[in-house]
mmCIF file of C-alpha atoms and ligand atoms in Angstrom:
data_model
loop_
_atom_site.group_PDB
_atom_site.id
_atom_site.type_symbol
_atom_site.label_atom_id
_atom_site.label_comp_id
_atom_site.label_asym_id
_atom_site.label_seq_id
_atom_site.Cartn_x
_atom_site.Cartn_y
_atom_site.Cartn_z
ATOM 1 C CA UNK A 175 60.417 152.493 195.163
ATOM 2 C CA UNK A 176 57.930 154.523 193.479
ATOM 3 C CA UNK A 177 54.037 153.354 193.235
ATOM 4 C CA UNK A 178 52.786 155.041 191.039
ATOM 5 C CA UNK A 179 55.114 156.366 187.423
ATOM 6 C CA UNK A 180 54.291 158.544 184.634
ATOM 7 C CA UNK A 181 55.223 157.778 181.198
ATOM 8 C CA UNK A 182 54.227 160.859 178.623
ATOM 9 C CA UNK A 183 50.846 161.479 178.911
ATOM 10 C CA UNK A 184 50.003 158.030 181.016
ATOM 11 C CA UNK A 185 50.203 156.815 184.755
ATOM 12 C CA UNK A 186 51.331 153.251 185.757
ATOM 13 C CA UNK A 187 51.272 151.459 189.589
ATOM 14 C CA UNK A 188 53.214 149.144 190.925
ATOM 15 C CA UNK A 189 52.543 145.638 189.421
ATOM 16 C CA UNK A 190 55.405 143.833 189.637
ATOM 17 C CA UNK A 191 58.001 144.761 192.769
ATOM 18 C CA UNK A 192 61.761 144.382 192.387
ATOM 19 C CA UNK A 193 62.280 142.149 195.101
ATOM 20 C CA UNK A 194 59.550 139.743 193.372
ATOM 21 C CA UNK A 195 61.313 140.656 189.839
ATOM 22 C CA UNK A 196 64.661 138.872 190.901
ATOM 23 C CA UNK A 197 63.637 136.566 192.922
ATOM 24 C CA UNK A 198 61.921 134.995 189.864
ATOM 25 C CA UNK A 199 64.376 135.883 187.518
ATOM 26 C CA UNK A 200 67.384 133.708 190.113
ATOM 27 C CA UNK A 201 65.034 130.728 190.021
ATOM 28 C CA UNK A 202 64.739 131.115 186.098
ATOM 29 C CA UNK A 203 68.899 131.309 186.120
ATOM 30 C CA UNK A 204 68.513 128.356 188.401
ATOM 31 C CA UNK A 205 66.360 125.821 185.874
ATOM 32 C CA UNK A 206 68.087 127.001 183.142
ATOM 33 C CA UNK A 207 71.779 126.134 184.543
ATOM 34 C CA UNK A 208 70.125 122.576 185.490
ATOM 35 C CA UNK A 209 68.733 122.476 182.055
ATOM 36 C CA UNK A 210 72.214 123.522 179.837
ATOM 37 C CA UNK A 211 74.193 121.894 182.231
ATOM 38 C CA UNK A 212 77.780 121.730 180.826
ATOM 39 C CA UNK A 213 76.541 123.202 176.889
ATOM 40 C CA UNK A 214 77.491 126.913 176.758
ATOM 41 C CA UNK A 215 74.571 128.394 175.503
ATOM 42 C CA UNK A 216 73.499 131.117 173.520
ATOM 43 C CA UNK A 217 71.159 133.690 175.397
ATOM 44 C CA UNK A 218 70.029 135.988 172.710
ATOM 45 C CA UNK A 219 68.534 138.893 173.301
ATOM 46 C CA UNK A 220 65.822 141.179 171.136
ATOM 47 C CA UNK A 221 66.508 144.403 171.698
ATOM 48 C CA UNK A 222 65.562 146.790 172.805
ATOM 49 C CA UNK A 223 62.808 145.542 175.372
ATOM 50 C CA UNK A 224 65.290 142.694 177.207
ATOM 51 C CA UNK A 225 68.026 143.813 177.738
ATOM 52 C CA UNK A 226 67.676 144.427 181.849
ATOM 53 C CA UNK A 227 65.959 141.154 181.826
ATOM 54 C CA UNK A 228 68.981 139.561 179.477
ATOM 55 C CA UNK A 229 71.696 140.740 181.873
ATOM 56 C CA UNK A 230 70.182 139.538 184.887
ATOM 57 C CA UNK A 231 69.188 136.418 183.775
ATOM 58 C CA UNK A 232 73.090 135.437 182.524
ATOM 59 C CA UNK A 233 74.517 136.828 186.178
ATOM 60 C CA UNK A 234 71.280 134.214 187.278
ATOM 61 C CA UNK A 235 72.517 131.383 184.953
ATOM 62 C CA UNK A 236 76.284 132.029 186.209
ATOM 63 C CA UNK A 237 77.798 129.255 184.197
ATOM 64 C CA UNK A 238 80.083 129.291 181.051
ATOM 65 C CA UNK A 239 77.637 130.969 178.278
ATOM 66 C CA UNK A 240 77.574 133.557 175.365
ATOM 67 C CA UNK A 241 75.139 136.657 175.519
ATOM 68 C CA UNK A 242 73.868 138.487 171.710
ATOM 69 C CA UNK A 243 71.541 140.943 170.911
ATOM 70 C CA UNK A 244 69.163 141.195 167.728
ATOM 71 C CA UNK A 245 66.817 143.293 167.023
ATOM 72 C CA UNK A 246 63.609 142.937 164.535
ATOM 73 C CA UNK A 247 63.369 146.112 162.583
ATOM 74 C CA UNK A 248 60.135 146.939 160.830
ATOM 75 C CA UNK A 249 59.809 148.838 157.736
ATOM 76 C CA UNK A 250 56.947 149.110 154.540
ATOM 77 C CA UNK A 251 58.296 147.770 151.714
ATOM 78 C CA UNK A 252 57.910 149.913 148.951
ATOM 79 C CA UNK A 253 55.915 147.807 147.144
ATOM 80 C CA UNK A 254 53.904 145.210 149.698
ATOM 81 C CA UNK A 255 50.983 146.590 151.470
ATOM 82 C CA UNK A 256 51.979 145.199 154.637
ATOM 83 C CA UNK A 257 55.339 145.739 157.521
ATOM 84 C CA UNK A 258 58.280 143.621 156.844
ATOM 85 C CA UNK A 259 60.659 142.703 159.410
ATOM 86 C CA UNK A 260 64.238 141.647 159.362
ATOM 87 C CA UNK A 261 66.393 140.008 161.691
ATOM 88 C CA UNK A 262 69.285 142.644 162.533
ATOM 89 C CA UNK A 263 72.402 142.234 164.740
ATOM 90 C CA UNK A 264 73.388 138.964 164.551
ATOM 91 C CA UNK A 265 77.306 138.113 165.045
ATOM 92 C CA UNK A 266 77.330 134.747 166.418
ATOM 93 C CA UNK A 267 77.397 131.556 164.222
ATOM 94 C CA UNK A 268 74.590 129.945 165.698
ATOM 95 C CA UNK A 269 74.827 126.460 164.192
ATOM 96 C CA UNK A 270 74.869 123.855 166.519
ATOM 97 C CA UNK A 271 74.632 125.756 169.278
ATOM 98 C CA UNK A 272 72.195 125.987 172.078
ATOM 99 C CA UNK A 273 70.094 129.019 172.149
ATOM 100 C CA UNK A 274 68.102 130.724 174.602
ATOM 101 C CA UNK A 275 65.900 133.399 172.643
ATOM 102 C CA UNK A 276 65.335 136.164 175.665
ATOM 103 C CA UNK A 277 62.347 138.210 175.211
ATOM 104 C CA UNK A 278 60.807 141.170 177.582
ATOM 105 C CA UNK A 279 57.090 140.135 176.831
ATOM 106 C CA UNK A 280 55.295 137.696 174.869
ATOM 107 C CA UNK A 281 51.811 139.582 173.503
ATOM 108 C CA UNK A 282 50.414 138.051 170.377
ATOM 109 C CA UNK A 283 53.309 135.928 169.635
ATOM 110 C CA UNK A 284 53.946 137.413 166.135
ATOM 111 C CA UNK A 285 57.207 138.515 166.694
ATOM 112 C CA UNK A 286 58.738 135.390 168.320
ATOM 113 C CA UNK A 287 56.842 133.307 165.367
ATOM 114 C CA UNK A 288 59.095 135.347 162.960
ATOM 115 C CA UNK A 289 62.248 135.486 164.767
ATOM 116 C CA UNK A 290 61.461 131.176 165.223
ATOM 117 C CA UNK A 291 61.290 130.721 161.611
ATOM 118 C CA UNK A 292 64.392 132.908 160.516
ATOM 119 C CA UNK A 293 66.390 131.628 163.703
ATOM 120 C CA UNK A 294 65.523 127.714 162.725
ATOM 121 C CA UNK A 295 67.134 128.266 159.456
ATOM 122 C CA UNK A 296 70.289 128.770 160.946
ATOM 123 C CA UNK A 297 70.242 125.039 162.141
ATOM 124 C CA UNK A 298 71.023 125.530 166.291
ATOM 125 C CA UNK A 299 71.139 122.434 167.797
ATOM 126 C CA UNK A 300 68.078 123.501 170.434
ATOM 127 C CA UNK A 301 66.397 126.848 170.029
ATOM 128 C CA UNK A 302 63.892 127.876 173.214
ATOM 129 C CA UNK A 303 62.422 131.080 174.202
ATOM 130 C CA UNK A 304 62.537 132.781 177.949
ATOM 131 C CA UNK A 305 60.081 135.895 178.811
ATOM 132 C CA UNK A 306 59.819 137.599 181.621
ATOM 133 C CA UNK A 307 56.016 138.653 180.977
ATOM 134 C CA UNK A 308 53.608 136.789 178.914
ATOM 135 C CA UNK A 309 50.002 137.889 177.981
ATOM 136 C CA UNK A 310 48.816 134.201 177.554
ATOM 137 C CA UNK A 311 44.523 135.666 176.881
ATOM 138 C CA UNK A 312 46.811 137.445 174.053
ATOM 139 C CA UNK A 313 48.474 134.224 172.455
ATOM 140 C CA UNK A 314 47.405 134.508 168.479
ATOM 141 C CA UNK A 315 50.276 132.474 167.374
ATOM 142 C CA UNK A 316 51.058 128.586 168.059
ATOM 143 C CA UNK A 317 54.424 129.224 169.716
ATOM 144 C CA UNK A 318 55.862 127.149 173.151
ATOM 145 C CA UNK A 319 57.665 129.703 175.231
ATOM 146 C CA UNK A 320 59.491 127.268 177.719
ATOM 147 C CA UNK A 321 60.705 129.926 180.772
ATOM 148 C CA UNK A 322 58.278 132.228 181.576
ATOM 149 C CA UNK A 323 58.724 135.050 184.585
ATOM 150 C CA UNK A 324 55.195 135.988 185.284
ATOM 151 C CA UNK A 325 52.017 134.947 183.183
ATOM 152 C CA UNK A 326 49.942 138.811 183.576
ATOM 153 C CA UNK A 327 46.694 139.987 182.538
ATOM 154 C CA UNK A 328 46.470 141.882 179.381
ATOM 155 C CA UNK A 329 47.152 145.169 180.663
ATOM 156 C CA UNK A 330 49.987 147.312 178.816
ATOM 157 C CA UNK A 331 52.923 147.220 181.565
ATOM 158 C CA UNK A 332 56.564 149.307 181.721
ATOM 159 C CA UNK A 333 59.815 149.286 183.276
ATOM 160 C CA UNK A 334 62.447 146.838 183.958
ATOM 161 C CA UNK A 335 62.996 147.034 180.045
ATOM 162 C CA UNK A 336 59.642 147.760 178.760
ATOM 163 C CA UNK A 337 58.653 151.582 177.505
ATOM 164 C CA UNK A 338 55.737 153.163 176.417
ATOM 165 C CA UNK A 339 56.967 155.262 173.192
ATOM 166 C CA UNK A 340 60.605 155.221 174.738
ATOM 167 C CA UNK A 341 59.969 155.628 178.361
ATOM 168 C CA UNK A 342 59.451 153.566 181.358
ATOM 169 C CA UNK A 343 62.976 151.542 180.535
ATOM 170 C CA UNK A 344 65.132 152.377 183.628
ATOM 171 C CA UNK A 345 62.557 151.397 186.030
ATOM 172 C CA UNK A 346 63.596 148.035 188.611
ATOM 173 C CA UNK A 347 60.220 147.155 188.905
ATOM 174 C CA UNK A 348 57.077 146.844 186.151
ATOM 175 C CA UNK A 349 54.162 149.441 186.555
ATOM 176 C CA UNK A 350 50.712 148.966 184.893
ATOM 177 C CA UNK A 351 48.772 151.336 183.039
ATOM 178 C CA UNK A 352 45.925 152.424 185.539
ATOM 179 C CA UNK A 353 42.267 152.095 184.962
ATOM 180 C CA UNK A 354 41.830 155.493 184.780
ATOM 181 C CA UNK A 355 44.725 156.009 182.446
ATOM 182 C CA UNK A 356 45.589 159.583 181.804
ATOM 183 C CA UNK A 357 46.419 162.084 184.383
HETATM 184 P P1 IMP B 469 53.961 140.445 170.018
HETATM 185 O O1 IMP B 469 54.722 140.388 168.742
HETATM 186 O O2 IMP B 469 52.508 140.818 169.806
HETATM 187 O O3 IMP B 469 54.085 139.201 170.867
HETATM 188 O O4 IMP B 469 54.515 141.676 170.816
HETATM 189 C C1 IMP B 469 55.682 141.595 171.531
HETATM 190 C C2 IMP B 469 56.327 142.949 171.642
HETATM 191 O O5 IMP B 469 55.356 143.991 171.833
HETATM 192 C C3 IMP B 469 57.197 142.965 172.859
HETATM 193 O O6 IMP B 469 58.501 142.555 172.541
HETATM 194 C C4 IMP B 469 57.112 144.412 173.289
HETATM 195 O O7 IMP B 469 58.121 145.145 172.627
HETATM 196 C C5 IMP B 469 55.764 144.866 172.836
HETATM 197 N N1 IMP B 469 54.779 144.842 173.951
HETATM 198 C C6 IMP B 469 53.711 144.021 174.080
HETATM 199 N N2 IMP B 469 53.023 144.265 175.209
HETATM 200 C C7 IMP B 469 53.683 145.271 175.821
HETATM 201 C C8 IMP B 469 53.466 145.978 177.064
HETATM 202 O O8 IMP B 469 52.524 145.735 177.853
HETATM 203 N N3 IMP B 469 54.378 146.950 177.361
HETATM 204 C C9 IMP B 469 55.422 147.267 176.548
HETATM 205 N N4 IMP B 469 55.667 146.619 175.398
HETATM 206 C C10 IMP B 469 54.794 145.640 175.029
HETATM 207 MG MG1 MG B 470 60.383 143.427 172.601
#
């Protein structure tokens, strides 16, 4: 495993190792299958960010469940001054169910606020969230995230999902920027 990763014009070192990665992510799998116990839930995940983190935690969970992707796309409306974002992807009726909302990193909480809100219309009978990372000094927004990986410092982090401007994705393990940032 590599200690030290570059990422366009950035360098990352080991933060997280792999071994520590899924070790955390079986005992996750572990509470959760204690937790849903016999309900076939929904794990959805927000692309693009989860999706290593989404597929390892359902092989963790191992019981009968469904797996989904959404993703939150951004865009100006022509008219409002600020970014809009819509809920994208969505194919499974969600009513009633229970869902598992499976996010790579919780920062300021904005976008799981929104995704809450639209997802809560649709009337699931349980709605939680699961992140691998969460920047809790970053926390702006009142939301509970129940299944957190690692609580980190607020340093910008890649790999196992995570990219920095479409890099860093492929990486087992998470890498932090370095102090000294550039090369
Ligand atoms: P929030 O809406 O501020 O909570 O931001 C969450 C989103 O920002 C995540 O889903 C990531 O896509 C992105 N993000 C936040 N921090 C990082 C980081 O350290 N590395 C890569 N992406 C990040
Ligand atoms: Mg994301």
């Amino acid at each position: 495993m590599e200690s030290v990763v570059q990422a366009h014009d950035l360098v990352f070192r080991i933060f997280l190792e792999e071994d520590r990665i899924n070790s955390r992510v079986k005992e996750l799998g572990a509470e959760l299958r204690t937790r849903y116990a016999g309900q076939t839930p929904v794990f959805l995940g927000v692309l693009n960010g989860s999706f290593m983190f989404t597929a390892d935690l359902a092989r963790a969970f191992s019981e009968d469940c469904e797996v989904s992707f959404i993703k939150l796309a951004s865009y100006r409306g022509t008219q409002s001054s600020g970014d809009v974002a819509t809920l994208i992807g969505l194919e499974t009726d969600l009513r009633n169910r229970h869902v598992i909302i499976v996010e790579d990193i919780v920062d300021s909480g904005k976008t799981l606020q929104v995704l809450l809100q639209e997802l809560r219309q649709l009337q699931p009978a349980s709605l939680e969230i699961a992140a691998l990372l969460q920047k809790p000094d970053m926390l702006e927004h009142p939301i509970h995230v129940a299944y957190v990986g690692f609580s980190i410092p607020p340093h910008f982090v890649i790999g196992y999902g995570l990219d920095y401007n479409g890099l860093g994705r492929q990486y087992a393990a998470i890498y932090q920027l370095a102090e000294d940032g550039t090369v």
